[in-house]
XYZ file of C-alpha atoms in Angstrom:
466
model
C 0.000 0.000 0.000
C 1.285 3.479 -0.864
C 1.553 6.104 1.866
C -1.388 8.483 1.561
C -1.453 11.863 3.299
C -4.178 14.436 3.905
C -2.988 17.523 2.051
C -4.323 20.713 3.622
C -3.915 22.632 0.352
C -6.186 20.348 -1.671
C -8.199 19.009 1.295
C -7.763 15.559 -0.182
C -5.940 12.408 0.829
C -3.220 12.009 -1.804
C -0.604 9.368 -2.570
C 2.814 10.518 -1.446
C 4.976 10.908 -4.538
C 8.364 12.453 -3.670
C 10.101 14.908 -5.961
C 13.174 12.669 -5.964
C 12.785 8.902 -5.806
C 13.889 7.404 -2.514
C 14.234 10.782 -0.794
C 11.907 12.955 1.261
C 12.390 16.573 2.333
C 10.309 17.785 5.271
C 10.141 21.273 6.784
C 8.288 21.724 10.082
C 7.729 25.085 11.710
C 9.174 24.910 15.197
C 8.560 27.107 18.207
C 9.256 30.689 19.081
C 11.602 30.175 22.021
C 10.028 32.686 24.392
C 9.028 30.414 27.297
C 9.129 26.863 28.620
C 7.375 24.325 26.341
C 4.072 22.832 27.443
C 2.346 19.657 26.317
C 0.497 21.483 23.551
C 3.777 22.758 22.108
C 5.409 19.356 21.767
C 2.526 17.551 20.084
C 3.529 18.797 16.643
C 7.093 17.599 17.177
C 5.854 14.122 18.154
C 3.427 13.865 15.216
C 6.005 14.787 12.598
C 8.610 12.626 14.306
C 6.274 9.671 13.666
C 5.981 10.692 9.994
C 9.752 10.886 9.718
C 10.221 7.478 11.360
C 7.614 5.865 9.102
C 9.195 7.262 5.942
C 12.601 6.086 7.161
C 11.151 2.638 7.888
C 9.877 2.540 4.313
C 13.387 3.155 3.040
C 13.340 6.889 2.328
C 16.403 9.028 2.891
C 14.730 11.775 4.932
C 16.056 15.310 5.340
C 14.105 16.750 8.240
C 14.261 20.470 9.022
C 12.655 21.989 12.107
C 13.411 25.641 12.736
C 13.271 27.808 15.821
C 12.231 31.452 15.850
C 14.856 33.092 18.069
C 14.049 36.763 17.437
C 10.493 38.056 17.710
C 8.341 40.763 19.284
C 7.348 38.416 22.132
C 10.947 37.451 22.865
C 11.965 41.103 23.038
C 9.004 41.953 25.264
C 9.492 39.064 27.694
C 13.233 39.634 27.925
C 12.624 43.299 28.761
C 10.111 42.312 31.457
C 12.684 39.954 32.980
C 15.544 42.432 32.711
C 17.759 40.177 30.629
C 19.175 40.231 27.078
C 16.747 38.843 24.502
C 19.333 36.380 23.182
C 19.882 35.053 26.710
C 16.161 34.326 27.061
C 15.989 32.713 23.614
C 19.030 30.542 24.347
C 17.702 29.328 27.706
C 14.249 28.549 26.315
C 15.798 26.743 23.351
C 17.657 24.507 25.800
C 14.419 23.873 27.709
C 12.770 22.878 24.441
C 15.611 20.505 23.570
C 15.325 18.829 26.976
C 11.552 18.476 26.663
C 11.751 16.911 23.186
C 14.548 14.560 24.236
C 12.447 13.390 27.206
C 9.742 12.141 24.811
C 12.212 10.704 22.284
C 11.758 13.191 19.438
C 14.704 12.699 17.092
C 16.933 15.740 16.543
C 16.267 17.272 13.105
C 18.779 16.923 10.309
C 19.260 20.679 10.695
C 17.678 23.060 13.201
C 18.147 26.552 11.763
C 17.343 29.733 13.658
C 16.256 33.035 12.160
C 19.194 34.982 13.581
C 21.657 32.726 11.784
C 20.057 33.250 8.352
C 19.652 36.996 7.961
C 21.659 37.061 4.671
C 19.347 34.454 3.097
C 16.295 36.327 4.383
C 17.471 39.628 2.927
C 18.281 37.965 -0.402
C 14.717 36.642 -0.615
C 13.281 40.043 0.311
C 15.339 41.708 -2.417
C 14.042 39.198 -4.971
C 10.469 40.038 -4.005
C 11.121 43.769 -4.257
C 12.724 43.312 -7.674
C 9.699 41.331 -8.895
C 7.268 43.983 -7.676
C 5.790 41.867 -4.851
C 7.318 43.792 -1.941
C 7.940 47.437 -1.115
C 9.631 49.612 1.478
C 7.253 51.590 3.679
C 7.122 55.297 2.889
C 6.693 56.339 6.536
C 10.394 56.162 7.352
C 9.964 53.142 9.630
C 12.391 50.981 7.653
C 9.697 48.285 7.324
C 9.371 46.219 4.140
C 6.015 44.654 3.280
C 4.707 41.933 0.999
C 2.131 43.407 -1.382
C -0.734 40.913 -1.144
C -2.650 42.459 -4.047
C 0.314 41.891 -6.332
C -0.118 38.131 -5.962
C -3.525 36.985 -7.282
C -3.146 33.541 -5.704
C -2.923 34.960 -2.191
C -5.391 33.028 -0.020
C -5.320 29.804 -2.052
C -3.848 27.645 0.750
C -6.676 28.453 3.159
C -9.245 29.150 0.427
C -10.020 32.696 1.489
C -10.772 35.811 -0.494
C -8.499 38.738 0.192
C -11.316 41.173 0.904
C -12.697 38.819 3.572
C -9.407 38.722 5.511
C -8.650 40.765 8.599
C -5.714 43.205 8.602
C -2.249 41.897 9.451
C -1.385 43.070 12.957
C 2.371 42.577 12.745
C 3.275 46.251 12.192
C 1.900 49.784 12.220
C -0.635 49.917 9.351
C 0.262 53.491 8.417
C 3.143 52.348 6.219
C 1.092 49.751 4.340
C -0.587 49.999 0.956
C -3.179 47.465 2.096
C -3.908 46.613 5.754
C -3.438 42.918 4.905
C 0.136 43.448 3.701
C 2.519 41.692 6.098
C 6.002 42.578 7.278
C 9.045 40.980 5.660
C 11.524 43.243 7.429
C 10.918 45.263 10.582
C 12.830 48.511 10.923
C 14.726 49.000 14.165
C 12.838 51.025 16.786
C 15.799 52.589 18.520
C 13.671 54.112 21.283
C 12.233 50.776 22.405
C 14.427 47.963 21.068
C 18.014 47.030 21.923
C 20.682 47.673 19.333
C 21.544 43.969 19.394
C 18.120 43.214 17.874
C 18.968 44.902 14.564
C 20.949 43.806 11.527
C 22.180 46.061 8.705
C 20.359 45.961 5.377
C 19.813 48.070 2.286
C 16.474 49.086 3.837
C 18.100 50.211 7.067
C 18.786 48.362 10.331
C 16.110 45.932 11.422
C 15.168 42.296 11.834
C 13.207 39.641 9.937
C 9.439 39.324 10.015
C 8.099 36.004 11.228
C 6.934 34.550 7.905
C 9.929 35.302 5.702
C 12.378 33.412 7.897
C 10.756 30.027 7.230
C 10.646 30.564 3.473
C 14.334 31.484 3.415
C 15.434 28.594 5.628
C 13.326 26.003 3.801
C 14.915 27.100 0.526
C 18.443 26.977 1.955
C 18.185 23.449 3.335
C 15.646 21.783 1.032
C 15.836 23.775 -2.187
C 13.292 25.844 -4.091
C 10.906 22.853 -4.205
C 10.518 20.210 -1.504
C 8.064 17.534 -0.467
C 6.262 18.225 2.818
C 5.659 21.333 4.918
C 4.127 20.746 8.331
C 3.082 22.460 11.522
C 0.180 23.044 13.858
C -3.261 23.781 12.429
C -3.110 27.261 13.983
C -0.248 28.103 11.585
C -2.331 27.641 8.429
C -3.227 31.320 8.495
C -1.543 33.661 8.374
C 1.855 32.001 8.721
C 1.707 29.240 6.127
C -0.485 31.220 3.767
C 2.117 33.981 3.811
C 5.027 31.571 3.444
C 3.536 30.016 0.331
C 2.618 33.370 -1.205
C 6.019 34.981 -0.756
C 7.980 31.899 -1.875
C 5.912 31.328 -5.006
C 5.857 35.036 -5.792
C 9.661 34.901 -5.678
C 9.596 32.058 -8.218
C 9.994 29.015 -5.929
C 7.537 26.081 -6.265
C 7.843 25.541 -2.485
C 5.989 22.632 -0.773
C 4.202 19.824 -2.618
C 2.177 18.726 0.443
C 0.914 20.611 3.487
C 0.232 18.667 6.687
C -1.222 20.136 9.881
C -1.663 18.571 13.292
C -4.568 19.514 15.554
C -4.327 21.062 19.011
C -4.209 19.641 22.472
C -6.979 21.523 24.244
C -8.064 22.122 27.820
C -11.721 22.942 28.408
C -12.184 23.025 24.653
C -9.626 25.785 24.072
C -6.156 25.667 22.547
C -3.555 25.085 25.223
C -1.516 28.272 25.485
C 0.281 30.515 27.926
C -2.241 33.305 27.455
C -5.100 31.100 28.640
C -3.226 30.177 31.780
C -3.946 26.497 31.223
C -0.548 25.348 30.060
C 1.052 22.199 31.412
C 4.818 22.340 31.298
C 6.457 19.128 30.130
C 8.708 18.653 33.226
C 5.660 19.036 35.483
C 3.713 16.415 33.550
C 6.697 14.070 33.713
C 6.492 14.175 37.498
C 3.366 12.035 37.126
C 4.201 9.785 34.157
C 7.322 8.742 32.294
C 8.355 10.306 29.012
C 7.570 7.101 27.133
C 4.031 7.121 28.581
C 3.439 10.749 27.628
C 4.567 9.974 24.086
C 2.269 6.917 23.960
C -0.635 9.152 25.030
C 0.081 11.557 22.176
C 0.741 8.916 19.534
C -2.499 7.098 20.367
C -4.543 9.949 18.865
C -4.620 10.698 15.148
C -2.496 13.712 14.329
C -5.476 15.576 12.839
C -7.735 14.919 15.857
C -8.184 17.410 18.661
C -7.134 15.971 22.024
C -8.831 17.196 25.192
C -6.083 16.828 27.771
C -6.817 15.305 31.149
C -4.599 13.598 33.681
C -7.158 10.784 33.961
C -6.758 10.010 30.246
C -2.991 10.346 30.523
C -2.834 7.850 33.392
C -5.114 5.455 31.514
C -2.702 5.594 28.576
C 0.224 5.006 30.931
C -1.482 1.937 32.395
C -2.189 0.642 28.897
C 1.448 1.038 27.916
C 2.625 -0.802 31.026
C 0.603 -3.816 29.898
C 2.626 -3.800 26.682
C 5.830 -3.582 28.708
C 4.701 -6.426 30.945
C 4.288 -8.700 27.929
C 7.765 -7.815 26.665
C 9.335 -8.438 30.066
C 7.659 -11.821 30.498
C 8.226 -12.958 26.928
C 11.849 -11.899 26.555
C 13.384 -14.858 28.449
C 11.396 -17.226 26.198
C 12.269 -15.629 22.858
C 14.454 -17.370 20.293
C 16.960 -14.873 18.872
C 16.714 -16.633 15.531
C 13.317 -15.068 14.856
C 14.453 -11.452 14.931
C 13.749 -11.034 11.213
C 9.975 -11.005 11.774
C 8.249 -8.109 10.011
C 5.653 -5.797 11.449
C 2.052 -6.933 10.858
C 0.564 -5.881 7.534
C -2.452 -4.388 9.312
C -0.107 -2.044 11.190
C 1.585 -0.973 7.942
C -1.789 -0.427 6.272
C -2.904 1.790 9.165
C 0.262 3.882 9.008
C -0.010 4.231 5.226
C -3.542 5.552 5.666
C -2.586 9.129 6.594
C -0.526 7.969 9.600
C -3.478 6.212 11.202
C -1.864 5.701 14.588
C -5.108 4.826 16.456
C -5.621 1.813 14.161
C -1.909 1.006 14.373
C -2.071 1.045 18.188
C -5.079 -1.302 17.992
C -2.946 -3.765 15.990
C -0.230 -3.411 18.635
C -2.684 -4.286 21.417
C -4.065 -7.243 19.434
C -0.547 -8.590 18.970
C 0.170 -8.235 22.705
C -3.044 -10.088 23.571
C -2.095 -12.897 21.198
C 1.356 -13.040 22.756
C -0.084 -13.204 26.252
C -2.200 -16.210 25.239
C 0.959 -17.958 24.062
C 3.012 -17.281 27.194
C 1.749 -20.203 29.316
C 2.898 -22.665 26.633
C 6.513 -21.565 26.937
C 9.010 -20.881 24.119
C 7.670 -21.143 20.588
C 8.154 -19.700 17.149
C 4.794 -17.961 17.411
C 5.679 -16.302 20.730
C 9.040 -15.148 19.378
C 7.293 -13.647 16.353
C 4.759 -11.779 18.467
C 7.540 -10.439 20.706
C 9.530 -9.115 17.758
C 6.435 -7.682 16.043
C 5.570 -5.719 19.183
C 9.143 -4.461 19.555
C 9.300 -3.350 15.916
C 5.944 -1.576 16.032
C 7.052 0.297 19.141
C 10.285 1.269 17.423
C 8.405 2.740 14.437
C 6.293 4.829 16.838
C 9.347 6.025 18.772
C 8.344 3.952 21.793
C 11.322 1.640 22.074
C 12.244 1.482 25.753
C 15.952 1.452 24.995
C 15.597 5.049 23.737
C 14.306 6.352 27.080
C 16.737 6.886 29.928
C 13.933 6.667 32.498
C 12.459 3.425 31.191
C 14.620 1.006 33.139
C 16.687 0.743 36.270
C 20.352 1.458 35.538
C 22.109 -1.838 34.774
C 24.668 -1.122 37.496
C 21.896 -0.943 40.097
C 19.722 -3.811 38.906
C 21.477 -6.405 41.066
C 21.377 -4.215 44.146
C 17.698 -3.365 43.744
C 16.819 -6.982 42.978
C 18.494 -8.172 46.186
C 16.618 -5.607 48.277
C 13.264 -6.282 46.639
C 13.706 -10.047 46.841
C 14.368 -9.736 50.571
C 11.097 -7.869 51.027
C 9.265 -10.366 48.819
C 10.527 -13.222 50.988
C 9.242 -11.405 54.086
C 5.894 -10.933 52.346
C 5.756 -14.591 51.347
C 6.401 -15.629 54.962
C 3.715 -13.245 56.203
C 1.232 -14.768 53.751
C 2.237 -18.273 54.823
C 1.567 -17.203 58.433
C -1.767 -15.749 57.280
C -0.632 -12.384 58.567
C -2.430 -10.535 55.795
C -2.005 -7.100 57.340
C 1.793 -7.473 57.408
C 1.815 -8.898 53.857
C -0.207 -5.939 52.594
C 2.012 -3.493 54.471
C 5.138 -4.924 52.813
C 3.498 -4.742 49.406
C 2.511 -1.093 50.020
C 6.070 -0.347 51.154
C 7.448 -1.771 47.924
C 4.855 0.062 45.831
C 5.606 3.399 47.524
C 9.170 3.044 46.213
C 7.812 3.008 42.647
C 8.013 -0.758 42.197
C 5.109 -2.832 40.893
C 4.609 -6.426 42.048
C 2.787 -9.006 39.922
C 1.921 -12.391 41.370
C 2.448 -15.085 38.699
C 2.331 -18.905 38.710
C 6.140 -18.781 38.839
C 6.183 -16.499 41.839
C 6.076 -12.705 42.283
C 7.727 -10.535 39.598
C 8.766 -6.936 40.115
C 9.304 -3.986 37.792
C 10.014 -0.284 38.192
């Protein structure tokens, strides 16, 4: 089955046909590094990480670009409020983002460009637009440069809007604009309110890039004038992605062949955001569940489906994932290494090829675990080995391989020590049960559980896991 993707531009599910056989170029709009990332921020990174992993699994050579916006009105404003240099804030928040994404096993991009490192490319693109009559310098002396939306008849085609129905762009003072919907490509330096470090020299005067132009310039630098897939959150469709496409195509670049957008994680039906005061910072969430469990929670929903966040649902997902882990732990000693060539189930592949249908893929994963559990009492077998490997390979495709998470297992150096301590307590519990001292047996079990260790009573005796 061919991979089919829901293209936002056409609103159709289309077969993925790359521009170059065997290769795939993906550009994903990353975050503006103004504050600590919350769960809503990282969903997009997880969704497109799954796409990247699936394309890689299918044999594509994937070039994956995810940018960061490291200069912006909000960064300047927040840095001023905190009394620190804007670049210091952006650097610290970028590091927080890296830590958050690493904790949920999002692969580092092939390149992670930032706007401040690509000012020459941005200015070159702006000059091309000016030369073609699609951009102009403001006449109010501000030093701003705007994209002329009326000069590009196709403006609005990505989101299927008519220009006259659109609201004005609010990214700059409208007095320098020919049309209120014109958007800023270059923002002149406001020396009375902005630090000198936030301005770069240009033929239009000192200033800094507008938000939209940076992505067009960086996508072109790393993927070329035409590339396969552009992705991001659904909230970026307009104006950000609409403006990206307009300015790139007006400059003569074909730009993206496919547009993919992930839906929000909401709380109380609203987009999770700082402004709503309902954000959930990733480190705080990881105080309640492991990174692998948070990722499983996100992957279990289709990327285009809204997810209403709740800790109850998160803990249910964590419990579900632990059942998968339990099967792997119990089956591993019985597995024949000779069966490691087993492929993933076809039903799983079909689900993933159907617009990254992770809910159906997770259902196949659970079915395979249930089948494996039925085989466990019979001991080692070819069938059990196959189910074990199928589960492991499906998890790997979804970025849920436990070996990739530092918090998924007890450190090997401590395993023996912990095992000796736990076994001693289990022997005390066994003696208490033999003496019918149920209160003491329950107290020992609670003591073990309070240390973060789960006990499972099996026909072969109690088993423990972190």
